[in-house]
Short mmCIF file of C-alpha atoms and ligand atoms in Angstrom, two decimals:
data_model
loop_
_atom_site.label_atom_id
_atom_site.label_comp_id
_atom_site.label_asym_id
_atom_site.label_seq_id
_atom_site.Cartn_x
_atom_site.Cartn_y
_atom_site.Cartn_z
CA UNK A 1 -61.34 29.11 -27.34
CA UNK A 2 -59.13 25.91 -29.00
CA UNK A 3 -56.05 28.17 -29.41
CA UNK A 4 -56.20 29.38 -25.98
CA UNK A 5 -56.55 25.99 -24.59
CA UNK A 6 -53.34 25.15 -26.84
CA UNK A 7 -51.19 27.76 -25.34
CA UNK A 8 -52.47 26.84 -21.37
CA UNK A 9 -51.42 23.15 -22.21
CA UNK A 10 -48.21 24.43 -23.51
CA UNK A 11 -47.40 26.77 -20.39
CA UNK A 12 -48.48 23.39 -17.86
CA UNK A 13 -46.04 21.93 -20.49
CA UNK A 14 -42.92 24.38 -19.91
CA UNK A 15 -43.51 24.61 -15.60
CA UNK A 16 -43.57 20.72 -15.27
CA UNK A 17 -40.20 20.46 -17.59
CA UNK A 18 -38.77 23.07 -15.48
CA UNK A 19 -39.91 21.75 -12.11
CA UNK A 20 -38.53 18.53 -12.96
CA UNK A 21 -35.24 19.83 -14.42
CA UNK A 22 -34.78 21.60 -11.34
CA UNK A 23 -35.26 18.44 -9.39
CA UNK A 24 -32.76 16.71 -11.47
CA UNK A 25 -29.99 19.94 -10.87
CA UNK A 26 -30.57 20.18 -7.08
CA UNK A 27 -26.79 19.51 -5.52
CA UNK A 28 -27.26 16.66 -3.08
CA UNK A 29 -26.11 16.54 0.16
CA UNK A 30 -22.96 14.60 0.68
CA UNK A 31 -22.78 12.02 3.83
CA UNK A 32 -19.76 10.29 5.16
CA UNK A 33 -19.99 6.53 4.72
CA UNK A 34 -17.44 4.29 5.87
CA UNK A 35 -16.32 0.43 5.51
CA UNK A 36 -13.92 -1.46 7.50
CA UNK A 37 -12.73 -5.26 6.21
CA UNK A 38 -10.08 -7.37 6.65
CA UNK A 39 -8.18 -7.81 3.32
CA UNK A 40 -4.81 -8.42 1.95
CA UNK A 41 -3.39 -9.33 5.74
CA UNK A 42 -4.67 -6.20 7.28
CA UNK A 43 -7.10 -3.94 8.60
CA UNK A 44 -8.86 -1.52 5.24
CA UNK A 45 -10.73 1.08 6.13
CA UNK A 46 -12.30 3.36 3.23
CA UNK A 47 -14.25 6.77 4.44
CA UNK A 48 -15.52 8.91 1.83
CA UNK A 49 -18.13 11.28 0.96
CA UNK A 50 -21.63 11.04 -1.44
CA UNK A 51 -24.68 11.11 -1.86
CA UNK A 52 -26.71 8.14 -1.42
CA UNK A 53 -25.24 6.26 -3.70
CA UNK A 54 -22.43 5.93 -1.15
CA UNK A 55 -23.19 2.05 -0.13
CA UNK A 56 -22.70 1.02 -3.71
CA UNK A 57 -19.33 2.94 -4.27
CA UNK A 58 -18.02 1.33 -1.42
CA UNK A 59 -19.02 -2.43 -2.61
CA UNK A 60 -17.42 -1.28 -5.93
CA UNK A 61 -14.24 -0.55 -4.10
CA UNK A 62 -14.49 -3.68 -1.79
CA UNK A 63 -15.41 -6.21 -4.87
CA UNK A 64 -11.83 -4.79 -6.26
CA UNK A 65 -9.96 -5.16 -3.14
CA UNK A 66 -10.96 -8.80 -2.66
CA UNK A 67 -10.45 -9.41 -6.56
CA UNK A 68 -6.16 -8.22 -6.45
CA UNK A 69 -6.20 -10.29 -3.01
CA UNK A 70 -7.29 -13.27 -4.99
CA UNK A 71 -4.81 -12.81 -7.61
CA UNK A 72 -2.31 -11.89 -5.40
CA UNK A 73 -2.17 -13.42 -2.45
CA UNK A 74 0.90 -16.03 -1.25
CA UNK A 75 -1.66 -18.20 0.79
CA UNK A 76 -5.01 -18.64 -1.64
CA UNK A 77 -4.09 -21.47 -3.57
CA UNK A 78 -5.20 -20.69 -6.76
CA UNK A 79 -3.80 -16.94 -6.89
CA UNK A 80 -1.04 -16.06 -9.67
CA UNK A 81 1.36 -15.72 -7.33
CA UNK A 82 0.56 -19.59 -5.50
CA UNK A 83 0.64 -20.96 -9.41
CA UNK A 84 3.90 -18.85 -10.32
CA UNK A 85 5.45 -19.96 -7.30
CA UNK A 86 4.29 -23.72 -7.49
CA UNK A 87 5.65 -23.88 -11.66
CA UNK A 88 9.14 -22.16 -10.45
CA UNK A 89 11.92 -24.24 -12.55
CA UNK A 90 9.15 -25.73 -14.26
CA UNK A 91 7.49 -23.40 -16.73
CA UNK A 92 5.87 -19.75 -17.66
CA UNK A 93 2.57 -18.87 -15.75
CA UNK A 94 -0.06 -16.55 -17.74
CA UNK A 95 -1.21 -13.93 -14.91
CA UNK A 96 -3.67 -11.11 -15.08
CA UNK A 97 -2.78 -7.47 -16.21
CA UNK A 98 -3.01 -6.82 -12.54
CA UNK A 99 -0.44 -9.16 -11.04
CA UNK A 100 2.06 -9.05 -14.08
CA UNK A 101 1.66 -4.61 -13.60
CA UNK A 102 3.07 -5.17 -9.65
CA UNK A 103 5.43 -7.33 -10.15
CA UNK A 104 6.81 -5.31 -13.27
CA UNK A 105 6.89 -2.55 -10.64
CA UNK A 106 8.47 -4.52 -7.90
CA UNK A 107 11.30 -5.31 -10.33
CA UNK A 108 11.77 -2.05 -11.47
CA UNK A 109 12.38 -1.12 -7.57
CA UNK A 110 14.47 -3.90 -7.83
CA UNK A 111 17.02 -2.64 -9.90
CA UNK A 112 16.50 1.08 -8.38
CA UNK A 113 17.62 -0.18 -4.71
CA UNK A 114 20.21 -2.55 -6.24
CA UNK A 115 18.38 -5.94 -4.81
CA UNK A 116 17.36 -4.43 -1.17
CA UNK A 117 13.63 -4.72 -2.38
CA UNK A 118 13.39 -7.91 -4.01
CA UNK A 119 9.72 -10.06 -3.95
CA UNK A 120 11.81 -13.27 -4.12
CA UNK A 121 12.18 -13.45 -0.60
CA UNK A 122 9.01 -15.12 0.22
CA UNK A 123 11.51 -18.54 1.16
CA UNK A 124 13.13 -16.73 3.23
CA UNK A 125 10.07 -15.33 4.74
CA UNK A 126 8.29 -18.94 4.67
CA UNK A 127 11.58 -19.79 6.85
CA UNK A 128 10.85 -17.74 9.19
CA UNK A 129 7.31 -17.60 9.20
CA UNK A 130 7.16 -14.22 11.38
CA UNK A 131 3.67 -13.82 10.89
CA UNK A 132 2.55 -17.26 11.19
CA UNK A 133 1.72 -19.33 14.19
CA UNK A 134 5.07 -20.63 14.89
CA UNK A 135 7.81 -17.95 14.18
CA UNK A 136 11.22 -19.23 14.79
CA UNK A 137 15.06 -18.42 14.14
CA UNK A 138 16.54 -20.30 11.64
CA UNK A 139 19.89 -21.65 11.74
CA UNK A 140 22.39 -20.73 9.24
CA UNK A 141 22.64 -23.27 7.36
CA UNK A 142 19.20 -22.76 6.71
CA UNK A 143 19.48 -19.30 5.88
CA UNK A 144 21.90 -19.89 3.44
CA UNK A 145 20.29 -22.63 1.76
CA UNK A 146 17.12 -20.31 1.42
CA UNK A 147 19.09 -17.56 0.09
CA UNK A 148 20.01 -19.66 -3.03
CA UNK A 149 16.64 -18.90 -4.19
CA UNK A 150 16.92 -14.99 -3.81
CA UNK A 151 17.46 -13.01 -6.42
CA UNK A 152 15.25 -11.08 -8.78
CA UNK A 153 17.22 -10.93 -11.76
CA UNK A 154 15.74 -15.21 -11.92
CA UNK A 155 12.11 -13.71 -13.11
CA UNK A 156 11.18 -13.88 -15.81
CA UNK A 157 8.62 -11.53 -17.70
CA UNK A 158 7.10 -11.80 -21.45
CA UNK A 159 4.89 -8.41 -21.99
CA UNK A 160 3.40 -10.12 -24.97
CA UNK A 161 2.36 -13.32 -23.16
CA UNK A 162 1.77 -11.77 -20.04
CA UNK A 163 3.66 -14.89 -18.49
CA UNK A 164 6.01 -14.97 -15.22
CA UNK A 165 8.34 -17.73 -15.23
CA UNK A 166 10.73 -17.78 -11.75
CA UNK A 167 14.17 -20.17 -13.18
CA UNK A 168 14.42 -22.15 -10.17
CA UNK A 169 12.66 -24.54 -8.35
CA UNK A 170 12.64 -23.47 -4.55
CA UNK A 171 12.38 -19.84 -5.67
CA UNK A 172 9.41 -18.50 -4.64
CA UNK A 173 7.74 -14.50 -4.58
CA UNK A 174 5.91 -12.38 -2.06
CA UNK A 175 4.22 -9.42 -3.23
CA UNK A 176 3.36 -7.92 0.71
CA UNK A 177 5.78 -5.06 0.48
CA UNK A 178 3.96 -3.74 -2.49
CA UNK A 179 0.34 -5.18 -3.39
CA UNK A 180 -1.69 -2.93 -0.81
CA UNK A 181 -0.43 0.08 -2.57
CA UNK A 182 -1.55 -1.00 -5.72
CA UNK A 183 -5.08 -1.92 -4.39
CA UNK A 184 -4.93 1.42 -2.43
CA UNK A 185 -4.68 3.09 -5.97
CA UNK A 186 -7.00 0.70 -7.65
CA UNK A 187 -9.45 1.79 -5.26
CA UNK A 188 -8.75 5.44 -5.12
CA UNK A 189 -9.17 5.32 -8.88
CA UNK A 190 -12.80 3.59 -8.66
CA UNK A 191 -13.90 6.25 -6.27
CA UNK A 192 -12.75 9.05 -7.93
CA UNK A 193 -14.52 7.19 -11.42
CA UNK A 194 -17.59 6.97 -9.41
CA UNK A 195 -17.64 11.41 -8.85
CA UNK A 196 -16.32 10.99 -5.41
CA UNK A 197 -14.02 14.08 -4.99
CA UNK A 198 -13.26 13.53 -0.75
CA UNK A 199 -11.82 10.26 0.57
CA UNK A 200 -9.42 8.99 3.20
CA UNK A 201 -8.52 4.51 2.22
CA UNK A 202 -6.55 3.45 4.64
CA UNK A 203 -5.35 -0.28 4.29
CA UNK A 204 -2.75 -1.12 7.42
CA UNK A 205 -0.77 1.94 7.44
CA UNK A 206 -1.23 2.60 3.47
CA UNK A 207 -3.34 5.61 3.08
CA UNK A 208 -4.22 7.16 0.05
CA UNK A 209 -6.12 10.46 0.10
CA UNK A 210 -8.48 12.39 -1.83
CA UNK A 211 -8.92 15.95 -2.63
CA UNK A 212 -8.58 16.83 1.36
CA UNK A 213 -11.38 16.92 3.72
CA UNK A 214 -14.97 17.89 2.83
CA UNK A 215 -14.63 21.72 4.37
CA UNK A 216 -11.34 22.14 1.77
CA UNK A 217 -8.80 21.48 4.45
CA UNK A 218 -5.64 18.74 3.33
CA UNK A 219 -6.16 15.28 5.35
CA UNK A 220 -3.70 14.87 8.23
CA UNK A 221 -2.35 11.67 8.62
CA UNK A 222 -0.43 10.77 12.10
CA UNK A 223 3.06 8.68 11.69
CA UNK A 224 2.82 5.98 14.05
CA UNK A 225 5.09 5.98 17.00
CA UNK A 226 6.58 3.05 16.49
CA UNK A 227 7.72 2.24 20.29
CA UNK A 228 4.07 2.81 20.92
CA UNK A 229 1.29 -0.11 21.29
CA UNK A 230 -1.35 2.97 21.12
CA UNK A 231 -2.05 2.74 17.47
CA UNK A 232 -3.17 6.60 18.35
CA UNK A 233 0.39 7.74 19.27
CA UNK A 234 2.27 9.93 16.89
CA UNK A 235 5.43 11.40 16.52
CA UNK A 236 4.60 13.83 13.41
CA UNK A 237 1.85 14.45 11.23
CA UNK A 238 1.65 14.61 7.26
CA UNK A 239 -1.23 17.21 6.02
CA UNK A 240 -2.01 15.84 2.56
CA UNK A 241 -4.85 16.70 -0.10
CA UNK A 242 -4.23 13.96 -3.00
CA UNK A 243 -1.38 11.57 -3.01
CA UNK A 244 -0.29 9.07 -0.95
CA UNK A 245 1.53 8.25 2.78
CA UNK A 246 2.95 4.66 3.72
CA UNK A 247 4.52 3.86 6.83
CA UNK A 248 7.02 0.66 7.14
CA UNK A 249 8.73 -0.42 10.35
CA UNK A 250 9.87 -3.51 12.60
CA UNK A 251 6.71 -2.60 14.86
CA UNK A 252 4.50 -3.92 12.08
CA UNK A 253 4.94 -7.83 12.95
CA UNK A 254 7.50 -9.22 14.81
CA UNK A 255 8.23 -11.64 17.86
CA UNK A 256 11.00 -11.53 20.72
CA UNK A 257 13.73 -13.85 21.28
CA UNK A 258 16.10 -13.93 23.81
CA UNK A 259 15.68 -9.87 24.40
CA UNK A 260 15.40 -9.74 20.74
CA UNK A 261 13.13 -8.26 17.94
CA UNK A 262 12.71 -10.31 14.90
CA UNK A 263 10.54 -8.45 12.57
CA UNK A 264 9.25 -9.40 8.81
CA UNK A 265 11.06 -7.19 6.81
CA UNK A 266 13.81 -8.95 5.14
CA UNK A 267 17.62 -7.67 3.99
CA UNK A 268 18.07 -9.74 1.09
CA UNK A 269 21.88 -9.90 1.34
CA UNK A 270 21.49 -11.59 4.93
CA UNK A 271 18.81 -13.44 5.02
CA UNK A 272 17.90 -11.67 8.26
CA UNK A 273 15.41 -8.74 9.58
CA UNK A 274 16.95 -5.59 8.45
CA UNK A 275 19.06 -3.75 10.53
CA UNK A 276 19.81 -0.45 9.08
CA UNK A 277 19.39 1.49 12.16
CA UNK A 278 15.63 2.01 11.69
CA UNK A 279 12.81 1.36 13.58
CA UNK A 280 10.54 2.57 10.80
CA UNK A 281 9.87 4.49 7.48
CA UNK A 282 7.12 6.85 5.76
CA UNK A 283 7.26 7.49 2.46
CA UNK A 284 5.19 9.79 0.60
CA UNK A 285 4.30 10.07 -3.04
CA UNK A 286 1.53 10.62 -5.85
CA UNK A 287 1.08 6.78 -6.07
CA UNK A 288 0.58 4.18 -3.09
CA UNK A 289 2.34 1.51 -5.08
CA UNK A 290 5.33 3.77 -5.16
CA UNK A 291 5.14 4.72 -1.68
CA UNK A 292 4.70 0.94 -0.82
CA UNK A 293 7.46 -0.58 -2.52
CA UNK A 294 9.67 2.52 -1.03
CA UNK A 295 8.64 2.59 2.47
CA UNK A 296 9.80 -0.93 2.44
CA UNK A 297 13.04 -0.32 0.52
CA UNK A 298 14.35 2.65 2.50
CA UNK A 299 13.74 0.18 6.27
CA UNK A 300 16.10 -1.99 4.25
CA UNK A 301 18.57 0.46 2.90
CA UNK A 302 19.12 2.72 5.97
CA UNK A 303 18.46 6.50 6.71
CA UNK A 304 21.40 7.56 4.64
CA UNK A 305 21.49 5.54 1.37
CA UNK A 306 17.26 5.24 1.45
CA UNK A 307 16.89 9.38 2.01
CA UNK A 308 19.50 9.55 -0.92
CA UNK A 309 17.41 7.20 -2.75
CA UNK A 310 14.25 9.05 -2.71
CA UNK A 311 16.37 12.87 -3.08
CA UNK A 312 16.77 11.24 -6.72
CA UNK A 313 12.99 10.82 -7.40
CA UNK A 314 10.96 13.63 -8.51
CA UNK A 315 7.80 14.15 -6.47
CA UNK A 316 8.44 11.18 -3.66
CA UNK A 317 9.51 12.02 -0.40
CA UNK A 318 10.37 10.20 3.22
CA UNK A 319 11.20 10.42 6.72
CA UNK A 320 13.24 7.82 8.66
CA UNK A 321 13.16 7.00 12.17
CA UNK A 322 16.06 5.39 13.89
CA UNK A 323 16.38 3.38 16.98
CA UNK A 324 17.79 6.42 19.18
CA UNK A 325 14.82 8.49 18.05
CA UNK A 326 16.18 10.69 15.64
CA UNK A 327 13.81 11.36 12.56
CA UNK A 328 15.68 12.13 9.50
CA UNK A 329 14.09 13.92 6.20
CA UNK A 330 14.04 13.63 2.46
CA UNK A 331 15.02 17.28 1.33
CA UNK A 332 11.53 18.42 0.37
CA UNK A 333 10.05 17.50 3.55
CA UNK A 334 13.14 19.26 5.86
CA UNK A 335 11.43 22.82 7.47
CA UNK A 336 8.18 20.82 6.94
CA UNK A 337 7.72 18.75 9.64
CA UNK A 338 6.80 19.44 13.11
CA UNK A 339 7.49 16.60 16.03
CA UNK A 340 4.44 15.35 18.24
CA UNK A 341 6.46 13.48 20.85
CA UNK A 342 8.57 15.06 22.67
CA UNK A 343 11.11 11.69 22.92
CA UNK A 344 11.94 11.72 18.75
CA UNK A 345 14.05 14.41 17.83
CA UNK A 346 13.87 15.98 14.45
CA UNK A 347 17.71 16.10 12.40
CA UNK A 348 18.41 19.43 10.74
P1 AMP B 1 5.85 -3.39 4.10
O1 AMP B 1 4.95 -4.00 5.31
O2 AMP B 1 5.15 -3.05 2.75
O3 AMP B 1 7.13 -3.15 4.23
O4 AMP B 1 6.29 -4.91 3.46
C1 AMP B 1 6.55 -6.01 4.32
C2 AMP B 1 6.18 -7.41 3.75
O5 AMP B 1 6.74 -7.52 2.63
C3 AMP B 1 7.06 -8.56 4.80
O6 AMP B 1 5.70 -8.45 5.28
C4 AMP B 1 7.05 -9.46 3.61
O7 AMP B 1 5.91 -10.19 3.14
C5 AMP B 1 7.47 -8.70 2.64
N1 AMP B 1 9.21 -8.61 2.05
C6 AMP B 1 10.09 -8.47 3.22
N2 AMP B 1 11.52 -8.23 3.02
C7 AMP B 1 10.98 -7.88 1.60
C8 AMP B 1 12.08 -7.61 0.67
N3 AMP B 1 13.48 -7.20 1.28
N4 AMP B 1 11.44 -7.48 -0.20
C9 AMP B 1 10.09 -7.40 -0.69
N5 AMP B 1 9.75 -7.66 -0.09
C10 AMP B 1 9.55 -7.74 1.57
MG1 MG B 2 5.93 -1.41 1.46
#
């Protein structure tokens, strides 16, 4: 009798275990979670698909963005960047690994572009104040004076100490052309770590796609019409499963005076807004930090030289939109684009 009871008890235990295990392995249905915040001077939108931990994952992503902003903002007084700038010509400054990595990458792109991309552009950025309340066209003399401090070769990195030193007092760096890319990559890394397999991150034109849409189709990233106020108006669409699509242009931040447009991307060789014949550029790359640095670089270098540079880089593609509404593409994008606005014309 006792043996029989033991048998039933054992059977019940096995049954309960099965039910519990089944409960554990049940596939959770994925829901869409979204978050919009203003950070790194732009609107950030994260859309991800997850189980009920979606909100917690979004919080982690937001925290990481804020962390990066607090280290790399040029306007936050105790950020790494502000400390580097206020110690220019005085002493090296120890920075967080994040900041060090971004500055190192920025200097690589400065070399690669022969100084077209140059984070020491800050004195010029400040002088024009394009993104400030009072932008203005400075005098030639003022520009000449500030250009003395623009040279990426005067940035000294110490890999062991993780210090950054600007050699001349008056110098300053600005990571506005590359930090968003780094932040977008970091958000993607966190999402993957948390098991997210489908997501789209947009940081003011810095887009990172993760794993395509939940239905298996690629994400569709519209390339904005640089002369339309409507942010939804696009000139072509780039389909992407995993990777980054980043755009730069004269339409993002600018002011007009005397019928002329003065925008926020400067040519370090002149101290004036870059005038290479382009309204916009878009770069597609596996990592957003590269796409970000390169979209700014191609914009400054112009269609011919910029796309030549991109063609030399493995796995990176770009397009450049000229003032006369012609779209030039890098080798790997040729024949793959469809123009969605009849005013624009794709070049063979
Ligand atoms: P993006 O929107 O990524 O093209 O970056 C534009 C921002 O980069 C500007 O608002 C400036 O803060 C900064 N910037 C402007 N000119 C340059 C340049 N020649 N090299 C690096 N950064 C620049
Ligand atoms: Mg950029």
